[in-house]
C-alpha cells in the first residue's frame, strides 16, 4: 500500500513534460512541449567532460561539489551580481536545480508550514512542498505582462508562512520580475521574517529587462537561498548540474539533505559547467541572443495564425491564448488534439495553475505554452503545420 507521502504525491504521478514528450515520439510530432533545445551547447564544454572521463575523473567527487565548480559559481555570482559567497560553506552543487528545489524544501520547511508562491508555477514546487508536508498559498500573475497585486501577496502571508518562493525569469510566462516588484517581495520577507527561495535557472536567457537576484536586495542576503543550474545557460539540460547559494547555516541544512538524496553528481559534467561559468559575458549571453530571434520568428508566426501571444521577456517559452483559434475547446483538449491534427506538441498551461496537476478551477484554461528553443526550420515547419488547424475539422 502507498504510504502518506506517496498519497500526497499522487496528483503529481506523471509530469506533464514527460507525458507530452512521449506523445511527441508516439505521434512523430514536432516537440514544442518539454523545454530542451534541439542543438547542443558549446563543443568546448563537451570536450572538457569527455577529457575528464578519459583522465579517470570517474569516482565519487566531494558531496558538496568539486572545488573547481564551487569556485566558478562564487566567481560568477560576484562578477555578474556583485554578491559574495564563500565556496567553502555557502555553495552546494546539486543534481540539477530539481534536486536543489527538493533539498531546500525538505531542509527548510516543517510539516504544516506554508509556502507563498506565484501562479502559474513550475510543477516541481508544489510536489516538493508536498514531500516536505508543507502547503502552498498562491498569488496570481495576470496577463498580459504577468503583474501581481502587492496586497494579494501581503494577504497570502500568515502565521505559518515559512518562505516566499520566487522564480525569475519565470517559467511558464517568461516574465522577468522588475526592481519594484522585487522590492515589494523583499520588504515582505524582512517585515515578516521570512526566508526567500529563488529559482533563477533562466538567469542568462533574457531578451528584455535585467535579471536582478533577490539575494542582492537590502536585508535579503541573510535570508535568501538561491538556486540555479547550468542546463539552460549552456544548452545541456541532460547534464543536471545545479547549485544552491545561501548563508552558511541555511546551506548546511540543505547540504545535509542533499547528501542522502544523491550524495553527489558526476564530476565530468561539473568540470565542464565550471569552465562554462568562467566564459566571457558575451559568450554566456550568446544563447539568449539567438533565442531572441527565435522568439520573434515564432511569436510573429503564432500571432499571424490568430493566437493571442504573450511575448516572453526571457526563457524559451511563449504563452498563447487559444480563445480565438479554438473557441470550442480548452487548452488540455487543444494540446491533446494537436499532435493528430497538426503533428505538433505543446503544453496546456492549466497544469501550472492550482499547485498540483492542474487542480486550479478554470485558471489558465485557454493558455498554451510553446518551447521555441528549436532550429529555425523546425519553428517554421511547426507554424506551417499549425496553419492547418483551422482547415481540419
Ligand atoms: N526550475 C525551472 C523553472 C525549470 O524550468 C526547470 C527545468 N527544467 C528546473 C527548475 C529544473 O532544472 P534542472 O534541469 O537543472 O534540474
Ligand atoms: N523545465 C522543463 C520545462 O518546463 C521540463 C523539465 C522536466 O521535464 N522536468 O519544460
PDB file of C-alpha atoms in Angstrom, residues 103-239:
ATOM      1  CA  UNK A 103      16.568  19.535  -0.834  1.00  0.00           C
ATOM      2  CA  UNK A 104      15.758  23.152   0.032  1.00  0.00           C
ATOM      3  CA  UNK A 105      12.095  22.407   0.765  1.00  0.00           C
ATOM      4  CA  UNK A 106      12.935  19.305   2.810  1.00  0.00           C
ATOM      5  CA  UNK A 107      15.638  21.123   4.753  1.00  0.00           C
ATOM      6  CA  UNK A 108      13.792  24.334   5.499  1.00  0.00           C
ATOM      7  CA  UNK A 109      10.084  23.504   5.894  1.00  0.00           C
ATOM      8  CA  UNK A 110       8.282  21.815   8.777  1.00  0.00           C
ATOM      9  CA  UNK A 111       5.087  19.850   8.164  1.00  0.00           C
ATOM     10  CA  UNK A 112       2.239  22.372   8.300  1.00  0.00           C
ATOM     11  CA  UNK A 113       4.360  25.278   7.114  1.00  0.00           C
ATOM     12  CA  UNK A 114       3.103  27.416   4.252  1.00  0.00           C
ATOM     13  CA  UNK A 115       4.993  28.428   1.147  1.00  0.00           C
ATOM     14  CA  UNK A 116       3.846  31.507  -0.741  1.00  0.00           C
ATOM     15  CA  UNK A 117       4.490  31.495  -4.454  1.00  0.00           C
ATOM     16  CA  UNK A 118       3.176  32.878  -7.711  1.00  0.00           C
ATOM     17  CA  UNK A 119       0.845  31.105 -10.082  1.00  0.00           C
ATOM     18  CA  UNK A 120       1.231  29.873 -12.736  1.00  0.00           C
ATOM     19  CA  UNK A 121       4.171  27.962 -11.294  1.00  0.00           C
ATOM     20  CA  UNK A 122       6.696  25.325 -12.321  1.00  0.00           C
ATOM     21  CA  UNK A 123       5.438  21.856 -11.421  1.00  0.00           C
ATOM     22  CA  UNK A 124       8.121  20.677  -9.011  1.00  0.00           C
ATOM     23  CA  UNK A 125       7.488  23.375  -6.390  1.00  0.00           C
ATOM     24  CA  UNK A 126       4.132  22.043  -5.281  1.00  0.00           C
ATOM     25  CA  UNK A 127       5.333  18.430  -5.487  1.00  0.00           C
ATOM     26  CA  UNK A 128       8.355  19.217  -3.282  1.00  0.00           C
ATOM     27  CA  UNK A 129       6.208  21.207  -0.869  1.00  0.00           C
ATOM     28  CA  UNK A 130       4.015  18.106  -0.596  1.00  0.00           C
ATOM     29  CA  UNK A 131       7.089  15.966   0.094  1.00  0.00           C
ATOM     30  CA  UNK A 132       8.008  18.297   2.924  1.00  0.00           C
ATOM     31  CA  UNK A 133       4.435  18.262   4.280  1.00  0.00           C
ATOM     32  CA  UNK A 134       4.118  21.982   3.597  1.00  0.00           C
ATOM     33  CA  UNK A 135       1.175  23.610   1.884  1.00  0.00           C
ATOM     34  CA  UNK A 136       1.159  26.246  -0.803  1.00  0.00           C
ATOM     35  CA  UNK A 137      -0.509  29.688  -0.965  1.00  0.00           C
ATOM     36  CA  UNK A 138      -0.762  31.037  -4.493  1.00  0.00           C
ATOM     37  CA  UNK A 139      -0.651  34.609  -5.721  1.00  0.00           C
ATOM     38  CA  UNK A 140      -1.861  35.141  -9.262  1.00  0.00           C
ATOM     39  CA  UNK A 141       0.208  36.662 -12.064  1.00  0.00           C
ATOM     40  CA  UNK A 142      -2.011  38.457 -14.587  1.00  0.00           C
ATOM     41  CA  UNK A 143      -1.626  38.686 -18.361  1.00  0.00           C
ATOM     42  CA  UNK A 144      -0.560  40.407 -20.485  1.00  0.00           C
ATOM     43  CA  UNK A 145       2.612  41.328 -18.591  1.00  0.00           C
ATOM     44  CA  UNK A 146       2.052  38.966 -15.667  1.00  0.00           C
ATOM     45  CA  UNK A 147       1.705  41.664 -12.999  1.00  0.00           C
ATOM     46  CA  UNK A 148       0.725  40.832  -9.419  1.00  0.00           C
ATOM     47  CA  UNK A 149      -1.170  42.724  -6.772  1.00  0.00           C
ATOM     48  CA  UNK A 150       1.124  43.501  -3.817  1.00  0.00           C
ATOM     49  CA  UNK A 151      -1.901  43.486  -1.492  1.00  0.00           C
ATOM     50  CA  UNK A 152      -2.732  39.940  -2.604  1.00  0.00           C
ATOM     51  CA  UNK A 153       0.851  38.902  -1.888  1.00  0.00           C
ATOM     52  CA  UNK A 154       0.756  40.509   1.559  1.00  0.00           C
ATOM     53  CA  UNK A 155      -2.587  38.840   2.304  1.00  0.00           C
ATOM     54  CA  UNK A 156      -1.193  35.411   1.398  1.00  0.00           C
ATOM     55  CA  UNK A 157       1.281  35.631   4.286  1.00  0.00           C
ATOM     56  CA  UNK A 158       0.039  34.136   7.543  1.00  0.00           C
ATOM     57  CA  UNK A 159       1.380  32.824  10.848  1.00  0.00           C
ATOM     58  CA  UNK A 160       2.552  29.529   9.296  1.00  0.00           C
ATOM     59  CA  UNK A 161       4.303  31.100   6.311  1.00  0.00           C
ATOM     60  CA  UNK A 162       7.893  29.932   6.205  1.00  0.00           C
ATOM     61  CA  UNK A 163       9.105  31.247   2.884  1.00  0.00           C
ATOM     62  CA  UNK A 164       8.321  33.031  -0.357  1.00  0.00           C
ATOM     63  CA  UNK A 165       9.402  31.127  -3.445  1.00  0.00           C
ATOM     64  CA  UNK A 166      10.259  33.287  -6.432  1.00  0.00           C
ATOM     65  CA  UNK A 167      11.057  32.055  -9.928  1.00  0.00           C
ATOM     66  CA  UNK A 168      12.590  34.773 -12.061  1.00  0.00           C
ATOM     67  CA  UNK A 169      12.931  34.676 -15.045  1.00  0.00           C
ATOM     68  CA  UNK A 170       9.653  32.823 -14.812  1.00  0.00           C
ATOM     69  CA  UNK A 171       8.519  29.516 -16.277  1.00  0.00           C
ATOM     70  CA  UNK A 172       5.992  29.327 -17.960  1.00  0.00           C
ATOM     71  CA  UNK A 173       5.326  33.042 -18.620  1.00  0.00           C
ATOM     72  CA  UNK A 174       8.828  34.313 -19.481  1.00  0.00           C
ATOM     73  CA  UNK A 175       8.366  37.235 -17.076  1.00  0.00           C
ATOM     74  CA  UNK A 176      11.429  38.958 -15.613  1.00  0.00           C
ATOM     75  CA  UNK A 177      10.489  40.403 -12.215  1.00  0.00           C
ATOM     76  CA  UNK A 178      11.391  44.091 -12.085  1.00  0.00           C
ATOM     77  CA  UNK A 179      13.186  46.061  -9.371  1.00  0.00           C
ATOM     78  CA  UNK A 180       9.939  47.471  -7.919  1.00  0.00           C
ATOM     79  CA  UNK A 181       8.341  44.055  -7.715  1.00  0.00           C
ATOM     80  CA  UNK A 182      11.420  42.575  -6.075  1.00  0.00           C
ATOM     81  CA  UNK A 183      11.430  45.403  -3.545  1.00  0.00           C
ATOM     82  CA  UNK A 184       7.838  44.531  -2.574  1.00  0.00           C
ATOM     83  CA  UNK A 185       8.791  40.885  -2.088  1.00  0.00           C
ATOM     84  CA  UNK A 186      11.939  41.764  -0.134  1.00  0.00           C
ATOM     85  CA  UNK A 187      10.046  44.154   2.158  1.00  0.00           C
ATOM     86  CA  UNK A 188       7.512  41.464   2.988  1.00  0.00           C
ATOM     87  CA  UNK A 189      10.238  38.902   3.662  1.00  0.00           C
ATOM     88  CA  UNK A 190      12.026  41.282   6.005  1.00  0.00           C
ATOM     89  CA  UNK A 191       8.960  42.599   7.816  1.00  0.00           C
ATOM     90  CA  UNK A 192       7.533  39.071   8.390  1.00  0.00           C
ATOM     91  CA  UNK A 193      10.948  37.479   8.992  1.00  0.00           C
ATOM     92  CA  UNK A 194      10.514  35.003   6.131  1.00  0.00           C
ATOM     93  CA  UNK A 195      13.043  33.110   4.088  1.00  0.00           C
ATOM     94  CA  UNK A 196      13.161  33.580   0.316  1.00  0.00           C
ATOM     95  CA  UNK A 197      13.934  30.782  -2.096  1.00  0.00           C
ATOM     96  CA  UNK A 198      14.708  31.818  -5.647  1.00  0.00           C
ATOM     97  CA  UNK A 199      14.817  29.705  -8.784  1.00  0.00           C
ATOM     98  CA  UNK A 200      16.969  31.555 -11.307  1.00  0.00           C
ATOM     99  CA  UNK A 201      17.705  28.810 -13.839  1.00  0.00           C
ATOM    100  CA  UNK A 202      16.832  31.109 -16.778  1.00  0.00           C
ATOM    101  CA  UNK A 203      19.071  33.937 -15.488  1.00  0.00           C
ATOM    102  CA  UNK A 204      21.009  34.194 -18.753  1.00  0.00           C
ATOM    103  CA  UNK A 205      18.161  33.696 -21.236  1.00  0.00           C
ATOM    104  CA  UNK A 206      16.889  37.282 -21.178  1.00  0.00           C
ATOM    105  CA  UNK A 207      15.624  39.401 -24.077  1.00  0.00           C
ATOM    106  CA  UNK A 208      14.228  42.460 -22.281  1.00  0.00           C
ATOM    107  CA  UNK A 209      14.909  43.707 -18.779  1.00  0.00           C
ATOM    108  CA  UNK A 210      17.672  42.702 -16.404  1.00  0.00           C
ATOM    109  CA  UNK A 211      17.883  39.743 -14.088  1.00  0.00           C
ATOM    110  CA  UNK A 212      18.162  41.009 -10.514  1.00  0.00           C
ATOM    111  CA  UNK A 213      18.822  38.352  -7.861  1.00  0.00           C
ATOM    112  CA  UNK A 214      16.613  38.872  -4.806  1.00  0.00           C
ATOM    113  CA  UNK A 215      19.606  37.976  -2.608  1.00  0.00           C
ATOM    114  CA  UNK A 216      21.234  41.274  -3.590  1.00  0.00           C
ATOM    115  CA  UNK A 217      18.472  43.474  -2.143  1.00  0.00           C
ATOM    116  CA  UNK A 218      18.940  45.119   1.269  1.00  0.00           C
ATOM    117  CA  UNK A 219      18.279  42.734   4.131  1.00  0.00           C
ATOM    118  CA  UNK A 220      17.950  39.729   1.834  1.00  0.00           C
ATOM    119  CA  UNK A 221      21.429  38.157   1.741  1.00  0.00           C
ATOM    120  CA  UNK A 222      20.995  36.561   5.155  1.00  0.00           C
ATOM    121  CA  UNK A 223      17.560  35.112   4.404  1.00  0.00           C
ATOM    122  CA  UNK A 224      17.751  34.063   0.727  1.00  0.00           C
ATOM    123  CA  UNK A 225      18.503  30.639  -0.679  1.00  0.00           C
ATOM    124  CA  UNK A 226      19.217  30.947  -4.412  1.00  0.00           C
ATOM    125  CA  UNK A 227      19.055  28.126  -6.924  1.00  0.00           C
ATOM    126  CA  UNK A 228      20.386  27.936 -10.458  1.00  0.00           C
ATOM    127  CA  UNK A 229      21.611  25.384 -12.979  1.00  0.00           C
ATOM    128  CA  UNK A 230      23.903  25.058 -15.971  1.00  0.00           C
ATOM    129  CA  UNK A 231      21.350  23.199 -18.081  1.00  0.00           C
ATOM    130  CA  UNK A 232      19.584  26.199 -19.635  1.00  0.00           C
ATOM    131  CA  UNK A 233      22.515  28.618 -19.847  1.00  0.00           C
ATOM    132  CA  UNK A 234      24.713  26.163 -21.724  1.00  0.00           C
ATOM    133  CA  UNK A 235      22.082  24.075 -23.563  1.00  0.00           C
ATOM    134  CA  UNK A 236      22.998  20.851 -21.818  1.00  0.00           C
ATOM    135  CA  UNK A 237      19.773  20.122 -19.965  1.00  0.00           C
ATOM    136  CA  UNK A 238      20.658  16.425 -19.615  1.00  0.00           C
ATOM    137  CA  UNK A 239      23.807  17.068 -17.614  1.00  0.00           C
TER     138      UNK A 239
END
